[in-house]
Short mmCIF file of C-alpha atoms in Angstrom, two decimals:
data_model
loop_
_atom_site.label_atom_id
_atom_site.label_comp_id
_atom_site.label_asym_id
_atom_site.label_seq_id
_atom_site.Cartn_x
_atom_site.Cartn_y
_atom_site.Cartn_z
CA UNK A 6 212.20 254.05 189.15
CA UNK A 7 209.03 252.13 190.64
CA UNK A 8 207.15 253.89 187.91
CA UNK A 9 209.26 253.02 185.22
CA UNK A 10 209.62 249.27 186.31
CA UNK A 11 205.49 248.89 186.60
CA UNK A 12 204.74 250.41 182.92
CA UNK A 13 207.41 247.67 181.77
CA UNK A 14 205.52 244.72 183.81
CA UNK A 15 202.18 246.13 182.43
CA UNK A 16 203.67 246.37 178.81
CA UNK A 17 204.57 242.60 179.04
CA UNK A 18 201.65 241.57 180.69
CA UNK A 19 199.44 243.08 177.81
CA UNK A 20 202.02 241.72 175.21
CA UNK A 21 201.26 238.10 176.96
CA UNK A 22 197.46 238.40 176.87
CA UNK A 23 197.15 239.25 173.45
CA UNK A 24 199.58 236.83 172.32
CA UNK A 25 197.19 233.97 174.07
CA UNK A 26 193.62 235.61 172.37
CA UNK A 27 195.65 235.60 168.86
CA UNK A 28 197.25 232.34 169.14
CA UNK A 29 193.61 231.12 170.27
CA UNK A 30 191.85 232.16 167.42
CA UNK A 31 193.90 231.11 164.90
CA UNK A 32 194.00 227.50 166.45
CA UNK A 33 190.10 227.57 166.70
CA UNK A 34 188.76 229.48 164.03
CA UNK A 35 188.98 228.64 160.52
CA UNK A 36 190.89 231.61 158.98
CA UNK A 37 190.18 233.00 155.08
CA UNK A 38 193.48 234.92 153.74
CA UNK A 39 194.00 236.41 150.46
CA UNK A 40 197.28 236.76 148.56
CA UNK A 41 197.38 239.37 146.01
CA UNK A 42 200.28 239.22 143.08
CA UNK A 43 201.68 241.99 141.10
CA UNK A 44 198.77 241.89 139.00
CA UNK A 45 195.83 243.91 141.30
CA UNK A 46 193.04 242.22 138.92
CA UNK A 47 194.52 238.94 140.47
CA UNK A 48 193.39 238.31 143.94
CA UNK A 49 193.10 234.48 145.06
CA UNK A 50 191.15 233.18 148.22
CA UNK A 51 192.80 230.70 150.54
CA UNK A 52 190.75 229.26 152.99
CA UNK A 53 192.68 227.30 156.56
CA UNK A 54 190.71 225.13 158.27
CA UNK A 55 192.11 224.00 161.63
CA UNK A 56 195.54 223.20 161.08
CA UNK A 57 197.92 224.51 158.96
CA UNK A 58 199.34 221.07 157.48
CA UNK A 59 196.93 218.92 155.27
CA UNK A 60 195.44 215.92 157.63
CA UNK A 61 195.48 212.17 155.37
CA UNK A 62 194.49 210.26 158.06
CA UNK A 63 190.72 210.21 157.17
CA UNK A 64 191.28 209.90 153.81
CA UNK A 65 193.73 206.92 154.34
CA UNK A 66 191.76 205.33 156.23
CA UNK A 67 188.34 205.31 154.34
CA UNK A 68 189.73 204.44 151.33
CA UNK A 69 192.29 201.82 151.79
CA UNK A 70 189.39 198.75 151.78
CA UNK A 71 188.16 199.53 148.68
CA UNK A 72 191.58 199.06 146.47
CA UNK A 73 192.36 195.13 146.51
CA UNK A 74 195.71 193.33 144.76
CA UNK A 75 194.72 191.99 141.45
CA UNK A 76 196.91 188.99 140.24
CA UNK A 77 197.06 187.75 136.72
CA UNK A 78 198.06 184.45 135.10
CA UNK A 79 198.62 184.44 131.94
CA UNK A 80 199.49 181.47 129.67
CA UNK A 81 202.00 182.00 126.00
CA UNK A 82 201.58 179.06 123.73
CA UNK A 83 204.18 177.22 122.75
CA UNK A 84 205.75 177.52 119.40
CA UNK A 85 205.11 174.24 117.36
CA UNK A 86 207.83 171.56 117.68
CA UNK A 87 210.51 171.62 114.96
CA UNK A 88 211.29 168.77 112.72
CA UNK A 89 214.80 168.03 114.52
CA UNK A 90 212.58 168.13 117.57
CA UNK A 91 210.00 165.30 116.53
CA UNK A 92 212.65 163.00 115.37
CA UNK A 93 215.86 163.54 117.07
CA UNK A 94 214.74 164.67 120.63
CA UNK A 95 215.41 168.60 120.55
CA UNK A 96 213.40 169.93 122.83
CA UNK A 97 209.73 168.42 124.05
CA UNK A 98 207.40 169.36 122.00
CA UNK A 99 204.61 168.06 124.51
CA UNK A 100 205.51 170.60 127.39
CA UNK A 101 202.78 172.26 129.30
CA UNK A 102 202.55 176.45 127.70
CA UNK A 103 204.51 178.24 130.15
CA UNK A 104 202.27 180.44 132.15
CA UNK A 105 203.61 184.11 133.80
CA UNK A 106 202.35 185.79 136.96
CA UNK A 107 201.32 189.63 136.86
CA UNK A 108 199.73 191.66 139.65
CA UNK A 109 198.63 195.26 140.03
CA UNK A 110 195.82 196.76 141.86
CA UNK A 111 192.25 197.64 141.20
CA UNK A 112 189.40 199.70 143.20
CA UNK A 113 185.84 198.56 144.36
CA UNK A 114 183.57 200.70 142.82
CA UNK A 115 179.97 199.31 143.46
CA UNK A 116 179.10 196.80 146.83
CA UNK A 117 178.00 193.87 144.92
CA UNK A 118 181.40 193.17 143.44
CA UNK A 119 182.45 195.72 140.55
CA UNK A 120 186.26 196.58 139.92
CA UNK A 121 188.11 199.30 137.95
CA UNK A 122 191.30 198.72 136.75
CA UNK A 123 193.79 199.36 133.90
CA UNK A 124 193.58 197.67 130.91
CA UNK A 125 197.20 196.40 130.43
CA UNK A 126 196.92 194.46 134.06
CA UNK A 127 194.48 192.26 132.86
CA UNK A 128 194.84 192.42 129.21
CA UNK A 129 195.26 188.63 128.08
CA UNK A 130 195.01 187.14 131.04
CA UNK A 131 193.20 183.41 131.47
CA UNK A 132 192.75 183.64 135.17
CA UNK A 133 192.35 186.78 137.25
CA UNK A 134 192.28 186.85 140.89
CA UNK A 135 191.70 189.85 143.24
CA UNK A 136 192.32 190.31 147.04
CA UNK A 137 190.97 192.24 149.54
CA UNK A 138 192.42 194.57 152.47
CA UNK A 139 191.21 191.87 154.98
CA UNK A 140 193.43 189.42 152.80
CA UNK A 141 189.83 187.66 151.40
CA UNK A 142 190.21 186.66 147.75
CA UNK A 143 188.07 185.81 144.83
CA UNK A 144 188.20 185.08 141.24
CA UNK A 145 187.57 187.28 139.33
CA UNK A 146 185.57 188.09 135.61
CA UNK A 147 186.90 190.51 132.86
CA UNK A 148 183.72 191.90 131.86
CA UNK A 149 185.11 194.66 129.60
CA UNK A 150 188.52 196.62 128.88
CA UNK A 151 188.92 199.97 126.58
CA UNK A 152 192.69 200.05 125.65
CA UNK A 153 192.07 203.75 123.98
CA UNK A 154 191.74 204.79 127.59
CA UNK A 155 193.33 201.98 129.52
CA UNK A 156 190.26 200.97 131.31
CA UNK A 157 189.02 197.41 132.52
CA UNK A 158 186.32 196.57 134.84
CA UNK A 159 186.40 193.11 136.44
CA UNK A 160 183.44 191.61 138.62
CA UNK A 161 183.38 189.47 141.71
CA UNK A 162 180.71 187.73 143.43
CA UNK A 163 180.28 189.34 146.36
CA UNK A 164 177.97 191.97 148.09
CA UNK A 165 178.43 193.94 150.79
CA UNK A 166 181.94 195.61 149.78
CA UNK A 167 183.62 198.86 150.96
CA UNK A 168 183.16 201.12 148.04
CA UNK A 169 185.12 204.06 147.37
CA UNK A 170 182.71 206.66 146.37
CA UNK A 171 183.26 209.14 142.87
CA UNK A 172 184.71 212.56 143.16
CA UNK A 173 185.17 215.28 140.43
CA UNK A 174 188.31 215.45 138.89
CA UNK A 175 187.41 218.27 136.59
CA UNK A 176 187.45 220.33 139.93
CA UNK A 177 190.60 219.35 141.02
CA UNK A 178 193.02 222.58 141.43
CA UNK A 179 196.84 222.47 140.86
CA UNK A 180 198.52 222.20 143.96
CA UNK A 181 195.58 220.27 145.97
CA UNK A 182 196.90 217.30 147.41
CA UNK A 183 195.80 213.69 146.85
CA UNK A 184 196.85 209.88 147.98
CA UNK A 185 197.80 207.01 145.90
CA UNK A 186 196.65 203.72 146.76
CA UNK A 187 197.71 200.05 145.34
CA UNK A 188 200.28 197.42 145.84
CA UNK A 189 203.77 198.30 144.36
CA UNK A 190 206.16 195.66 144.59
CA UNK A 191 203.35 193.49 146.03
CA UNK A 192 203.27 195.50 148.92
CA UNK A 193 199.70 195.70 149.49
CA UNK A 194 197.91 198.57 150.85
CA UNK A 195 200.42 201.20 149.91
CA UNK A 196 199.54 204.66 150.41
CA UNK A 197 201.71 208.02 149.56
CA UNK A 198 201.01 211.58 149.05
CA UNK A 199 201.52 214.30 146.77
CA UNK A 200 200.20 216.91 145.18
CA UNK A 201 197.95 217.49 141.50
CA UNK A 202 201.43 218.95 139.44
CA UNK A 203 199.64 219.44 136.31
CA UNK A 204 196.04 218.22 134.37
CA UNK A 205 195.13 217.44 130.92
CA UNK A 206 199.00 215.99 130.66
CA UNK A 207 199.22 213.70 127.54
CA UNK A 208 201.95 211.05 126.93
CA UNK A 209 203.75 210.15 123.68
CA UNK A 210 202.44 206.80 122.29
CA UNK A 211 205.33 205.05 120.74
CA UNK A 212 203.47 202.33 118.89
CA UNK A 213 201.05 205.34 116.79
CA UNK A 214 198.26 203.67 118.47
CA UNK A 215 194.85 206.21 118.59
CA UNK A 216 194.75 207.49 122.39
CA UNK A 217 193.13 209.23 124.66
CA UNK A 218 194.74 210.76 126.84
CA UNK A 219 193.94 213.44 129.42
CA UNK A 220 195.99 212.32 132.56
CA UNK A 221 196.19 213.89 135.78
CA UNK A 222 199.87 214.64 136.53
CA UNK A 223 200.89 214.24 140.56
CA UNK A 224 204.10 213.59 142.72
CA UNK A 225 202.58 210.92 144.66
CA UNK A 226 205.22 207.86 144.46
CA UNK A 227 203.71 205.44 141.71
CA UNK A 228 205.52 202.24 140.84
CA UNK A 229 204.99 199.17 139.37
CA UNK A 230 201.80 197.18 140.89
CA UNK A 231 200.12 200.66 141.47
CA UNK A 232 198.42 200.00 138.21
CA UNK A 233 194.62 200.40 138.69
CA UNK A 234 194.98 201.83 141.75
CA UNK A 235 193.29 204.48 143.33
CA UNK A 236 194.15 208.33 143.43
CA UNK A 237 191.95 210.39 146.15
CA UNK A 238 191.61 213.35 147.68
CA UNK A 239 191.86 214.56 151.00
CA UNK A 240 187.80 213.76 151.01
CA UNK A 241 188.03 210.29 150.71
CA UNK A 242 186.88 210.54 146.64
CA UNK A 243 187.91 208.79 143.85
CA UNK A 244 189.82 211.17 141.54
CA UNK A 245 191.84 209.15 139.22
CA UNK A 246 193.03 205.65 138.19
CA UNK A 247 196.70 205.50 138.64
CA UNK A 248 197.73 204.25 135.10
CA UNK A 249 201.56 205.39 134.10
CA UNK A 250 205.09 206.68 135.53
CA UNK A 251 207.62 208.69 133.49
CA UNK A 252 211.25 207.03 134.40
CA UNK A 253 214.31 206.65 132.51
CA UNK A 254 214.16 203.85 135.12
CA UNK A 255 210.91 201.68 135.22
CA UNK A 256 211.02 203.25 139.19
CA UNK A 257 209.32 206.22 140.15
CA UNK A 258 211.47 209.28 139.86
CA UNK A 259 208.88 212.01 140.45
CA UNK A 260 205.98 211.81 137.99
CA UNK A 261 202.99 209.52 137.93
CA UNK A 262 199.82 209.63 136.07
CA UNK A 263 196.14 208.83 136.87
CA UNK A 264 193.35 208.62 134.09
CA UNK A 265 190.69 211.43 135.60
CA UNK A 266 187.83 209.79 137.46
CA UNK A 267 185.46 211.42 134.57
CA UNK A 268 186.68 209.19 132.06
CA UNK A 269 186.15 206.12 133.82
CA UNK A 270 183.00 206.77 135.03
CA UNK A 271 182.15 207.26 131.34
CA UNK A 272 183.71 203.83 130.25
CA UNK A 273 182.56 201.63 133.14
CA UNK A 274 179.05 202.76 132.52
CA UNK A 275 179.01 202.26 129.18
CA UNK A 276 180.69 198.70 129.18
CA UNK A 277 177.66 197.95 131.66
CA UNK A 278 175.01 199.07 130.08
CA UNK A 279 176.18 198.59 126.18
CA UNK A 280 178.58 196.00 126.64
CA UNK A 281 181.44 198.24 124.18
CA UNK A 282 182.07 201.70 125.31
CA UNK A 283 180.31 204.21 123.09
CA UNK A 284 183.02 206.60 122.13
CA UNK A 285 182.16 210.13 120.27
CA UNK A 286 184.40 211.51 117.95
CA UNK A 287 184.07 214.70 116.17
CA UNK A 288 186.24 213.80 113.55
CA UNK A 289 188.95 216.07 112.97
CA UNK A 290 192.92 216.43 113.57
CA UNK A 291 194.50 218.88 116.04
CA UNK A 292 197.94 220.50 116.76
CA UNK A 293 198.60 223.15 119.54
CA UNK A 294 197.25 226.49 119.16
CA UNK A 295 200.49 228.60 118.62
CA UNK A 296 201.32 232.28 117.99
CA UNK A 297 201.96 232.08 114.73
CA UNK A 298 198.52 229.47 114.12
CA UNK A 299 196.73 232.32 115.64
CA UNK A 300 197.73 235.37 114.17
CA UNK A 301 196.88 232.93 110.65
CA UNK A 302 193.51 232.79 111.62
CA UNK A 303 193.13 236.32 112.29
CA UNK A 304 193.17 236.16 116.17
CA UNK A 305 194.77 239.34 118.36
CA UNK A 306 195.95 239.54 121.65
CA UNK A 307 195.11 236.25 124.16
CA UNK A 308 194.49 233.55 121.94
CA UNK A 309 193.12 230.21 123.59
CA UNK A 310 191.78 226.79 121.84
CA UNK A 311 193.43 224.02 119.41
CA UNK A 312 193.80 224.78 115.56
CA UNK A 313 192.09 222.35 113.42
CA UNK A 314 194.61 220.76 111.04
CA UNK A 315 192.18 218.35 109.15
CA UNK A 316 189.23 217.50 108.60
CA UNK A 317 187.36 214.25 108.07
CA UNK A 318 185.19 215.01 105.14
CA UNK A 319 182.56 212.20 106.44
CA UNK A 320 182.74 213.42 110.20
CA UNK A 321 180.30 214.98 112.64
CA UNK A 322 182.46 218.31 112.69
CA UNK A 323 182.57 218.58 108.48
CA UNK A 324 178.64 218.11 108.30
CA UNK A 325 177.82 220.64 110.86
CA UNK A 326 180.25 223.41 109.01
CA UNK A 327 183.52 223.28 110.31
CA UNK A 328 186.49 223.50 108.33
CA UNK A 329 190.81 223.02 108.36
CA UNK A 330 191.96 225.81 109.52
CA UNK A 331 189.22 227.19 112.41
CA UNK A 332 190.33 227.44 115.85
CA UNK A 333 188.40 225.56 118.13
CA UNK A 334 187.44 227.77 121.20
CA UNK A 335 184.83 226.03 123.07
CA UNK A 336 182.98 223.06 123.41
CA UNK A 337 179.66 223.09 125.31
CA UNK A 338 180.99 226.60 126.77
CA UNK A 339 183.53 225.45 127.99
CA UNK A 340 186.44 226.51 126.77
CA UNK A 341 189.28 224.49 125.46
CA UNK A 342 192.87 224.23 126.59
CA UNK A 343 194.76 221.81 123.88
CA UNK A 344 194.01 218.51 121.86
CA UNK A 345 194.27 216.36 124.95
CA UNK A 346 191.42 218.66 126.71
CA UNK A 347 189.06 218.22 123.70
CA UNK A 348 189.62 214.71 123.43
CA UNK A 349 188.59 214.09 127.29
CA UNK A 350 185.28 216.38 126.79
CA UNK A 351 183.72 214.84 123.90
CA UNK A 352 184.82 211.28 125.14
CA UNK A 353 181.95 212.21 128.47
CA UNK A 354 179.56 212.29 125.48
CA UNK A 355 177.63 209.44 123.56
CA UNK A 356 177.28 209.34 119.56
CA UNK A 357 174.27 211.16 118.83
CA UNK A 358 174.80 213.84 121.08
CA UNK A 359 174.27 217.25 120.36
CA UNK A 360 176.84 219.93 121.14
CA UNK A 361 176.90 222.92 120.65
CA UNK A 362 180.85 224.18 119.68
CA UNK A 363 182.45 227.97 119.36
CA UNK A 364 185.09 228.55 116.52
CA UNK A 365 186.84 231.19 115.46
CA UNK A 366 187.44 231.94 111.81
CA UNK A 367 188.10 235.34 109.60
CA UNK A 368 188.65 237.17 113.01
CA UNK A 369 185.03 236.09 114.64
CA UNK A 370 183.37 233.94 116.68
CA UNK A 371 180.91 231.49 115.28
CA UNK A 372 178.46 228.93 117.24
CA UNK A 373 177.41 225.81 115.77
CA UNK A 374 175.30 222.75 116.90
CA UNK A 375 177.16 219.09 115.76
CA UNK A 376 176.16 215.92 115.95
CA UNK A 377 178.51 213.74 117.27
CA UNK A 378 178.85 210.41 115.25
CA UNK A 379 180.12 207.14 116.88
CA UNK A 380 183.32 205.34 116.32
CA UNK A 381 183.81 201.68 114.13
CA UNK A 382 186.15 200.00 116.31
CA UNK A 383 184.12 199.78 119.69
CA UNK A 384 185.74 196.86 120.92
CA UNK A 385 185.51 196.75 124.83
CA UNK A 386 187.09 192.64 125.74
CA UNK A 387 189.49 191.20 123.78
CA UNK A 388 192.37 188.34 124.23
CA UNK A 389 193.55 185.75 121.99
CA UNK A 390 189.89 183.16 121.93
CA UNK A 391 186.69 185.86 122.99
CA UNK A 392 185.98 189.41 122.17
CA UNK A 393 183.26 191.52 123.27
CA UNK A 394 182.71 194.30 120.63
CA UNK A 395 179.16 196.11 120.05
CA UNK A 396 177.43 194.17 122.95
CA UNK A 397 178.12 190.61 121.42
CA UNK A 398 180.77 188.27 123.01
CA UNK A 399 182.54 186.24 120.15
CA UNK A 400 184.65 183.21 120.47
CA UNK A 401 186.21 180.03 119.68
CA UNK A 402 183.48 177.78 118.61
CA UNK A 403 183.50 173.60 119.17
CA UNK A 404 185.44 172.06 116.95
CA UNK A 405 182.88 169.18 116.34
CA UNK A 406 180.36 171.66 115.46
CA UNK A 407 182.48 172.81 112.97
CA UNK A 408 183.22 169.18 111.40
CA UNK A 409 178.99 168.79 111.46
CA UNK A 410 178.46 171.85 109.37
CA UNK A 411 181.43 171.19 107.15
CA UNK A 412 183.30 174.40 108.58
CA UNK A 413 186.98 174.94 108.95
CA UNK A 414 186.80 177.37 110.69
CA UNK A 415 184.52 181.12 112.05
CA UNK A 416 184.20 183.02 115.14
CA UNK A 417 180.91 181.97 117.29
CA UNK A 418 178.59 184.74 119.09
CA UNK A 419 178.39 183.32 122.63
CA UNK A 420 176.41 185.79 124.13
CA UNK A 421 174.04 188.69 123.08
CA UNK A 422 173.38 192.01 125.10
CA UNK A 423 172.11 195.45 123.93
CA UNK A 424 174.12 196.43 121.15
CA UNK A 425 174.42 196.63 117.33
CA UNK A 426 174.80 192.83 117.28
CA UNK A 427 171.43 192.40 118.70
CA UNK A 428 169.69 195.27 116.89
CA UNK A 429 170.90 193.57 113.93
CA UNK A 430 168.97 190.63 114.82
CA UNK A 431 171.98 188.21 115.27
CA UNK A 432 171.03 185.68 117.60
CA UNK A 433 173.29 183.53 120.09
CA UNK A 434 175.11 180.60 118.82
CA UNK A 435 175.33 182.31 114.73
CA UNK A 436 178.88 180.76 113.60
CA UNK A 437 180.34 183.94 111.58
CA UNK A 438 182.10 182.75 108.60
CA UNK A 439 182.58 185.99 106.25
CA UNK A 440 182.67 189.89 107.64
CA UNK A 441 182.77 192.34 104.70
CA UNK A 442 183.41 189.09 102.23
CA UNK A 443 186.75 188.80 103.98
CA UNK A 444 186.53 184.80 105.64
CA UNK A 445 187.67 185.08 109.21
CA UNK A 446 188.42 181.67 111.13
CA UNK A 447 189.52 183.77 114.51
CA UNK A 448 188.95 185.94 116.86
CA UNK A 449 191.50 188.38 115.76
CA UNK A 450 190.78 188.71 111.96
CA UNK A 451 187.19 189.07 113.13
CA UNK A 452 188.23 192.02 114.79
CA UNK A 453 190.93 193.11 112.26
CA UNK A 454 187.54 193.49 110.00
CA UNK A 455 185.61 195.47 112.10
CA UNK A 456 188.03 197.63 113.37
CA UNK A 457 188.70 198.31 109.49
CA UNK A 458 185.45 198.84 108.80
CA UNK A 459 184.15 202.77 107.41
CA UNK A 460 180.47 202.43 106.75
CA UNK A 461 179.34 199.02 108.11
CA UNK A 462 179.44 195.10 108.37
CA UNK A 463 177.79 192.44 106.10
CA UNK A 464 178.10 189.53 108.54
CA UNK A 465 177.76 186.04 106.66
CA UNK A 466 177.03 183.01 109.36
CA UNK A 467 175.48 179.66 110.16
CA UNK A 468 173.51 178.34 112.80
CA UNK A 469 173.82 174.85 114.65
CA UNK A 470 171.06 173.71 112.56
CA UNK A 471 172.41 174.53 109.37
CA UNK A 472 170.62 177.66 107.91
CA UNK A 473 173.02 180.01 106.12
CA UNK A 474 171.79 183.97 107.38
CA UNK A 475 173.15 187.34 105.96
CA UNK A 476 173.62 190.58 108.77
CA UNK A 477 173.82 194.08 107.80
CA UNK A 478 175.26 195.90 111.17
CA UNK A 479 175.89 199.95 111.18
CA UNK A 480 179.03 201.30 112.46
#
């Protein structure tokens, strides 16, 4: 009996100790796992650090001073008084244009006072007004917005401000989790969590409009006012932009979208250094590469790419050999998912850039080198009275200026930087009068040209002192 009863103490007292050495060493040691599926070639790695459950507290905290509340008046005119108005009292046709308050949130990307943000917070606005963490605030300066991508980057005078530093979206891995960080409802300093649900996720454009759109997909709660807010990881890196929801609701009910930290790296530099972001375009139309689109092109087994649908005949992808009905496999060697993927890659290159692209036609593989070409429409600031497109700012010039040269009416350049403008030789203070022969007395029809524009600009103008000058400007 004694015996018996001391092998059971021993047996329980071993049990016990290792217990303690394997509870130990899971709690200290970093462990790596791997979890095999059905599939043997399929074996994934899964490294644990410390604990179990994802820790936010580092990344909350690093990354919460660099997004600031971004208000936004904006000012509608007011329609123009009505006869029965004038004489009989309808109405006041002298009342002050009604003005409307909009807000959203934006993230300090540089210490000397640069913003991102999205494009429809700011678009339009006449006065835009940021505010910090530690509740400081300071006007703020539009100096470029890209609706294609819904991109804006504002500018405060300032130095010394906590920056949140880039990360890589392109390495971001389904499942990984990330924080969102803004101001929805006006409830600043918001953060949630969730995790990456899908990338490369493109939304339907109602209005037709020419996108792009390569969005990072997450379950972090978004609502409004999270609008040009950050989306980090668990590092305490910018990853995305947080642009859009998908509601039935205008609430969040499960899916928000971030533009990828890639892009706007891409458009913030290029509105900096160029003053317009300078978008490539290979110059061709897409659909989803299906079974059926496939087998047509002579492709067995896994197929993989986006089938070409058209073709612009005067486009980088025509010239360098490419033609409807190729499957377009890789860019770069990297190899290519659906439209929306292909759209984000070649908008992280400039025009001129050379790429080298893998098709697939006639069941085989073919390389070829293109060079990208540039796009017409590179408008990067526009509202109702300025623009900034191809590194000139235009505007509303003074109406007496106007009466002295016997003008009704043209769009002034108010400011040069590098650009086409400049290279043209355009110089500040040119009143343009005619753009392709078509007379333009605004902003907006100045830019209606332009954007309409397929091989380039004849720019007709007048200076102060009255000296009529001709422009040619490539597009």
């Amino acid at each position: 009996m004694k015996r018996n009863l001391t092998v059971i103490l021993l047996s329980v007292v071993l049990s016990v100790t290792a217990a303690v050495i394997i509870t130990n060493y899971i709690n200290e040691s970093p462990g790596t796992f791997f979890y095999s599926s059905d599939e043997p070639s399929s074996l994934r790695q899964v490294v644990l650090e410390h604990q179990n459950f994802p820790d936010f507290t580092y990344a909350a905290e690093s990354c919460v001073d660099g997004v600031v509340f971004v208000k936004v008046v904006k000012r509608e005119k007011n329609r123009e008084a009505s006869i029965l108005e004038h004489f009989f009292g309808y109405g006041n046709p002298y009342s002050m244009p009604r003005e409307s308050v909009n807000s959203g949130s934006g993230v300090i990307i540089s210490p000397d006072g640069y913003i991102a943000t999205n494009n429809h917070v700011v678009a339009n606005g006449q006065q835009i007004e940021v505010t910090l963490n530690d509740n400081k605030t300071y006007p703020a300066t539009l100096v470029g917005a890209d609706p294609v991508t819904d991109v804006a980057l504002l500018k405060v005078e300032a130095q010394g401000l906590p920056v949140i530093p880039f990360g890589d979206s392109d390495s971001l891995r389904l499942g990984e989790w990330v924080l969102a960080i803004g101001s929805p409802f006006n409830l600043r300093s918001t953060i949630t969590a969730g995790i990456v649900s899908a990338k490369g996720r493109s939304l339907p454009d109602m209005r037709g409009e020419f996108k792009i759109e390569s969005f990072i997909q997450t379950d972090a709660a978004v609502n409004p006012g999270n609008s040009g807010g950050a989306l980090v990881n668990t590092k305490g890196e910018l990853v995305g932009i947080n642009t859009a929801i998908a509601s039935n609701t205008g609430s969040y009910t499960g899916y928000s979208f971030a533009v990828p930290v890639s892009i706007v790296k891409k458009v913030v530099d290029d509105i900096k250094e160029f003053g317009s972001v300078q978008r490539a375009v290979l110059g061709i139309s897409m659909v989803e590469l299906t079974q059926e689109l496939a087998s047509l092109a002579g492709m067995k087994g896994d197929f993989s790419g986006v089938y070409i649908a058209e073709i612009n005949k005067s486009g980088a992808a025509y010239k360098a050999g490419v033609r409807e009905g190729d499957i377009l496999v890789a860019i770069s060697g990297k190899k290519m998912k659906n439209p929306s993927h292909v759209q984000a890659t070649i908008n992280g290159y400039k025009p001129e850039d050379v790429v080298e692209i893998l098709i697939f036609r006639d069941g085989k593989e073919i390389k070829m080198e293109v060079t990208l070409q540039g796009e017409a429409n590179a408008v990067a600031m526009a509202d109702d009275n300025s623009a900034k497109v191809m590194g000139a700012t235009l505007g509303e010039p003074d109406k007496d200026l106007l009466r002295k040269l016997g003008l009704r009416g043209g769009v002034e350049v108010k400011s040069l930087e590098k650009g086409k403008f400049k290279d043209a030789g355009i110089g500040k203070g040119l009143i343009i009068t005619y753009i392709n022969q078509t007379p333009v007395t605004s902003v907006k029809e100045a830019l209606d040209v332009i954007k309409n524009a397929k091989r380039g600009l004849l720019i007709e103008g007048v200076y102060s002192n009255g000296d009529v000058y001709y422009y040619g400007v490539g597009v």
